[in-house]
Coordinates of C-alpha atoms in Angstrom, one line a residue:
I1 CA 268.0 112.5 198.7
Q2 CA 270.2 109.8 199.2
P3 CA 273.1 109.2 196.9
S4 CA 271.4 106.4 195.2
G5 CA 269.1 108.8 194.0
R6 CA 266.0 107.5 196.2
V7 CA 264.1 110.2 197.7
V8 CA 262.8 109.4 201.2
V9 CA 259.9 111.3 202.6
V10 CA 259.2 110.9 206.5
V11 CA 255.9 111.5 207.9
G12 CA 254.2 111.2 211.2
P13 CA 250.6 109.6 210.7
P14 CA 250.3 106.1 209.4
S15 CA 248.0 105.1 206.5
Q16 CA 244.9 103.0 207.1
G17 CA 244.4 102.1 203.9
Q18 CA 243.9 105.5 202.3
S19 CA 246.9 105.1 199.4
H20 CA 248.9 107.7 201.4
E21 CA 251.9 105.8 199.9
T22 CA 250.7 107.0 196.5
T23 CA 249.4 110.3 197.1
F24 CA 252.1 111.6 199.2
A25 CA 254.9 110.5 196.8
Q26 CA 253.0 112.1 194.0
I27 CA 253.1 115.3 195.7
C28 CA 256.7 115.0 196.5
A29 CA 257.6 113.8 193.0
D30 CA 255.7 116.6 191.5
A31 CA 257.4 119.3 193.9
L32 CA 261.3 118.0 193.5
G33 CA 261.0 117.1 190.0
V34 CA 261.8 113.6 190.2
P35 CA 260.0 110.2 188.9
F36 CA 257.1 108.7 191.3
E37 CA 259.2 105.4 191.6
T38 CA 262.3 107.0 193.1
V39 CA 260.1 108.3 196.3
R40 CA 259.8 106.2 199.6
I41 CA 257.5 107.0 202.1
V42 CA 258.0 106.2 205.5
Q43 CA 255.0 106.4 208.0
G44 CA 254.6 106.3 211.5
D45 CA 258.1 105.5 212.7
T46 CA 259.0 107.2 215.9
L47 CA 262.4 106.6 215.6
A48 CA 262.5 108.6 212.2
L49 CA 260.1 111.3 213.5
P50 CA 259.1 111.1 217.2
W51 CA 255.9 112.9 217.0
G52 CA 252.7 112.9 214.8
G53 CA 248.8 112.7 214.9
G54 CA 246.8 110.0 213.6
T55 CA 245.1 109.8 210.2
I56 CA 241.6 111.2 211.3
A57 CA 239.0 114.0 210.5
S58 CA 239.7 114.1 206.9
R59 CA 242.8 116.2 207.4
T60 CA 245.7 113.9 206.3
A61 CA 245.9 115.0 202.7
V62 CA 245.7 118.7 203.6
V63 CA 248.0 118.8 206.4
V64 CA 250.4 116.1 205.5
G65 CA 250.1 116.7 202.0
N66 CA 251.0 120.2 202.2
A67 CA 253.6 119.9 204.7
I68 CA 255.4 117.6 202.0
A69 CA 255.1 119.8 199.4
R70 CA 256.8 122.7 201.6
A71 CA 259.5 120.7 202.3
A72 CA 260.1 119.2 198.7
H73 CA 260.0 123.0 197.3
A74 CA 262.5 123.7 200.2
L75 CA 264.6 120.7 199.1
R76 CA 264.5 121.9 195.6
E77 CA 265.7 125.1 196.4
K78 CA 269.0 123.7 198.3
V79 CA 269.6 121.3 195.2
V80 CA 269.6 124.1 193.1
T81 CA 271.9 126.2 195.1
A82 CA 274.4 123.3 195.6
A83 CA 274.2 122.4 191.7
A84 CA 274.8 126.2 190.9
D85 CA 277.9 126.4 192.8
L86 CA 279.3 122.6 191.7
L87 CA 278.4 123.5 188.0
E88 CA 279.5 127.2 188.3
V89 CA 276.3 128.4 186.4
A90 CA 273.7 131.0 188.0
P91 CA 270.8 129.3 190.0
T92 CA 268.2 130.5 187.4
D93 CA 270.0 128.1 185.0
V94 CA 269.3 125.1 187.0
R95 CA 266.7 122.6 185.8
I96 CA 265.6 119.7 187.8
E97 CA 263.6 117.2 185.5
D98 CA 262.9 113.5 185.9
G99 CA 265.6 113.2 188.9
R100 CA 268.3 115.0 187.0
I101 CA 270.0 118.4 186.9
T102 CA 270.4 120.4 183.6
V103 CA 271.9 123.4 182.8
V104 CA 269.4 125.8 180.5
G105 CA 271.1 125.9 176.9
S106 CA 273.5 123.1 177.9
P107 CA 271.7 120.0 178.1
S108 CA 274.8 118.0 178.5
V109 CA 275.8 119.5 181.5
G110 CA 274.5 118.1 184.8
M111 CA 274.2 115.1 186.8
P112 CA 271.6 113.0 188.5
L113 CA 270.5 114.1 191.8
G114 CA 271.8 111.3 193.7
Q115 CA 275.4 112.2 192.6
L116 CA 274.6 115.9 193.9
A117 CA 273.7 114.4 197.1
A118 CA 276.9 112.1 197.2
R119 CA 278.9 115.1 196.7
V120 CA 277.2 117.2 199.5
A121 CA 277.1 114.3 201.5
P122 CA 278.0 114.7 205.3
G123 CA 281.7 113.7 206.1
I124 CA 282.8 112.7 202.7
G125 CA 281.6 115.4 200.4
R126 CA 281.7 118.9 199.9
M127 CA 279.8 121.2 202.1
D128 CA 278.1 124.2 200.9
E129 CA 277.2 126.6 204.0
A130 CA 274.1 127.5 202.3
V131 CA 272.8 124.1 201.8
G132 CA 274.8 122.2 205.2
P133 CA 275.6 118.6 205.1
G134 CA 273.6 116.5 202.8
L135 CA 270.1 117.0 200.7
D136 CA 267.2 117.2 203.5
A137 CA 264.6 119.5 204.4
Y138 CA 262.2 119.5 207.1
D139 CA 258.6 121.3 207.2
G140 CA 254.8 121.2 208.5
F141 CA 251.6 122.8 207.8
Q142 CA 248.9 123.9 209.7
P143 CA 245.7 125.4 207.9
P144 CA 243.9 128.6 209.2
T145 CA 240.9 126.8 209.7
V146 CA 239.1 123.4 208.8
T147 CA 238.6 122.5 205.0
Y148 CA 235.5 121.0 204.3
A149 CA 234.7 118.6 201.0
N150 CA 231.4 119.2 199.5
G151 CA 229.3 117.0 197.8
V152 CA 225.5 115.5 197.2
H153 CA 224.3 111.9 197.5
A154 CA 221.1 110.7 195.8
C155 CA 220.0 107.1 195.5
A156 CA 217.2 104.7 194.1
V157 CA 215.6 102.5 196.3
D158 CA 213.5 99.2 195.8
V159 CA 211.9 98.1 199.2
D160 CA 209.8 94.3 199.0
L161 CA 206.8 94.8 200.9
E162 CA 206.4 91.5 202.1
T163 CA 209.8 90.7 203.3
G164 CA 210.7 94.2 204.5
L165 CA 213.9 93.8 202.1
V166 CA 215.5 97.1 201.3
R167 CA 217.5 97.1 197.8
I168 CA 219.6 99.9 196.5
L169 CA 219.4 100.2 192.5
K170 CA 221.4 102.8 191.9
Y171 CA 223.5 105.0 193.9
V172 CA 225.3 108.7 192.5
V173 CA 227.8 110.6 194.2
V174 CA 228.8 114.5 193.1
H175 CA 231.7 115.1 195.2
D176 CA 234.1 118.1 195.4
C177 CA 237.4 117.1 197.3
G178 CA 239.5 120.4 195.8
R179 CA 242.3 119.4 193.5
L180 CA 242.1 115.8 192.8
I181 CA 246.0 114.5 193.6
N182 CA 244.7 110.9 192.2
P183 CA 241.1 110.4 190.9
M184 CA 241.6 106.5 191.5
V185 CA 242.5 106.7 195.1
V186 CA 239.5 109.3 195.8
E187 CA 237.1 107.1 194.0
G188 CA 238.2 104.1 196.0
Q189 CA 238.0 106.2 199.3
I190 CA 234.1 107.2 198.1
M191 CA 233.3 103.7 197.2
G192 CA 234.7 102.6 200.5
G193 CA 232.9 105.2 202.3
V194 CA 229.5 104.3 200.7
A195 CA 229.7 100.5 201.7
Q196 CA 230.4 101.7 205.1
G197 CA 227.2 104.0 205.0
L198 CA 225.1 101.2 203.7
G199 CA 226.3 99.2 206.4
M200 CA 225.2 101.9 209.0
A201 CA 221.9 102.3 207.1
L202 CA 220.9 98.9 206.5
F203 CA 222.8 96.4 208.7
E204 CA 224.9 97.6 211.4
E205 CA 224.0 97.6 215.0
L206 CA 224.9 96.4 218.5
V207 CA 222.2 94.0 219.8
Y208 CA 221.7 93.6 223.8
D209 CA 219.6 91.2 225.8
A210 CA 217.7 92.3 228.8
D211 CA 220.8 91.7 231.1
G212 CA 222.9 93.9 228.8
Q213 CA 224.9 91.1 227.0
L214 CA 226.0 91.7 223.5
L215 CA 224.5 89.0 221.4
N216 CA 226.2 90.1 218.3
A217 CA 229.9 90.1 219.1
S218 CA 231.3 88.6 216.2
L219 CA 231.2 88.5 212.4
M220 CA 229.2 85.7 212.5
D221 CA 226.1 87.3 214.1
Y222 CA 227.2 91.2 213.0
G223 CA 225.5 92.2 209.9
L224 CA 228.0 94.2 207.2
P225 CA 227.3 94.6 203.9
R226 CA 228.9 92.2 201.4
A227 CA 229.9 92.7 197.9
T228 CA 226.5 91.4 196.6
D229 CA 225.0 94.1 198.5
M230 CA 226.8 96.9 197.0
P231 CA 224.7 98.8 194.2
P232 CA 226.0 100.8 191.2
I233 CA 227.7 103.8 192.6
E234 CA 228.3 106.8 190.1
I235 CA 231.0 109.5 190.8
I236 CA 231.1 113.0 189.5
H237 CA 234.2 114.9 190.3
R238 CA 233.7 118.6 190.7
E239 CA 237.4 120.4 191.3
T240 CA 236.9 123.4 193.5
P241 CA 240.3 124.5 194.8
S242 CA 240.3 125.4 198.4
D243 CA 241.9 128.7 199.2
R244 CA 243.0 127.5 202.8
N245 CA 246.2 125.4 201.6
P246 CA 248.6 126.0 198.6
L247 CA 247.7 122.9 197.2
G248 CA 244.0 123.6 197.2
I249 CA 243.1 120.0 198.3
K250 CA 240.1 119.1 200.9
G251 CA 239.9 115.9 202.7
V252 CA 238.0 113.2 201.1
G253 CA 237.6 110.5 203.8
E254 CA 234.3 110.7 205.5
A255 CA 232.5 112.4 202.4
G256 CA 231.8 108.9 201.1
A257 CA 230.5 107.6 204.3
I258 CA 228.5 110.4 206.2
P259 CA 225.2 111.3 203.7
V260 CA 224.8 107.3 203.1
P261 CA 222.2 107.0 205.9
A262 CA 220.5 110.0 205.6
A263 CA 220.1 109.5 201.6
V264 CA 219.0 105.6 202.3
V265 CA 216.1 107.1 204.8
S266 CA 215.2 109.4 202.7
A267 CA 214.6 107.3 199.7
V268 CA 212.6 104.3 201.4
G269 CA 210.9 107.0 203.6
A270 CA 209.3 108.4 200.4
A271 CA 208.8 104.8 199.2
L272 CA 206.5 104.1 202.0
R273 CA 205.0 107.6 202.6
P274 CA 201.8 106.7 200.6
L275 CA 201.3 103.6 202.8
G276 CA 201.8 105.9 205.9
A277 CA 204.4 104.0 207.1
Q278 CA 206.8 106.2 209.3
I279 CA 211.2 105.5 209.1
R280 CA 212.6 106.3 212.5
D281 CA 215.4 104.6 213.1
V282 CA 218.3 102.7 211.3
P283 CA 219.5 100.4 210.3
L284 CA 216.5 99.5 208.1
T285 CA 216.5 95.6 208.6
P286 CA 213.7 94.0 206.9
A287 CA 211.9 93.8 210.7
R288 CA 212.3 97.4 211.4
V289 CA 210.5 97.9 207.8
L290 CA 207.8 95.5 208.2
A291 CA 207.4 96.8 211.5
A292 CA 206.8 100.4 210.3
L293 CA 204.3 99.0 207.9
D294 CA 202.2 97.3 210.5
A295 CA 202.4 100.4 212.4
A296 CA 200.8 102.4 209.7
A297 CA 198.3 99.7 209.1
E298 CA 196.8 99.9 212.5
R299 CA 196.7 103.9 212.4
T300 CA 194.8 103.8 209.4
G301 CA 192.7 100.7 210.3
D302 CA 194.2 98.7 207.4
G303 CA 194.4 95.0 208.1
G304 CA 197.6 95.4 205.8
V305 CA 199.3 96.1 202.6
E306 CA 199.6 94.4 199.5
A307 CA 203.1 92.9 198.6
G308 CA 204.8 94.8 195.7
A309 CA 207.6 96.8 195.0
A310 CA 207.6 100.8 196.5

């Protein structure tokens, strides 16, 4: 806690767009009793914190989030101890609300957190041996084992038998990542994951020629899902707190992407099953879908299939 009242949280892993700046600040603000706007998150600064793993394997919210909560609770204890000493009250009578220290029964007695930080600042303030110079805390967290999210993906598809084009009509995700730190952030990650999964299912692959030369090495040639390819996505949240960490949270980063190819392939396979077509590879490009239909026609001796939707 700085004399200005700003709370600085330093963590190792850098964000890759998962809104760590928001969720980490929320965790700290809730645990410490300060306004969200006063929390500043510093990520990936090796000068401030020389070590820290990457944000991988849906682990950052679980590991770093709980580390922040532990450090914030430890810092809160320091604040209570220092404030009780300066205000000459019992620690049980100290409250921290909205960034201000108050005393039970005497709401006019107290001070902002920043003022307390200045009073115990190194070199110029009053040092309490139980607190130490300055108001800071350092902690970490390691879960006893992996914390998995749970969920179900389902989709409705339309397959044009003349062009081989697969269109996603609707996509539904029922998702359980434990306690939701920020529902909007979770939904954004799931939607981004579904978009990535649709890329795997329908568009993305590396194509090489007979000499091993990559033919689609740029975004001019590499297939990616566009905004117009995204279907309506319905997200249903379930909250089953994890018992493997104090905050009860689970990872969310991968759960939006991994099930998508399986769901899409299953739906397309169900649509084409009456025609005898077998889906074996992804992405389900129009050429692959037409090849599967042609192979089915050859097996059945049928000269072709009628154009339409399945």
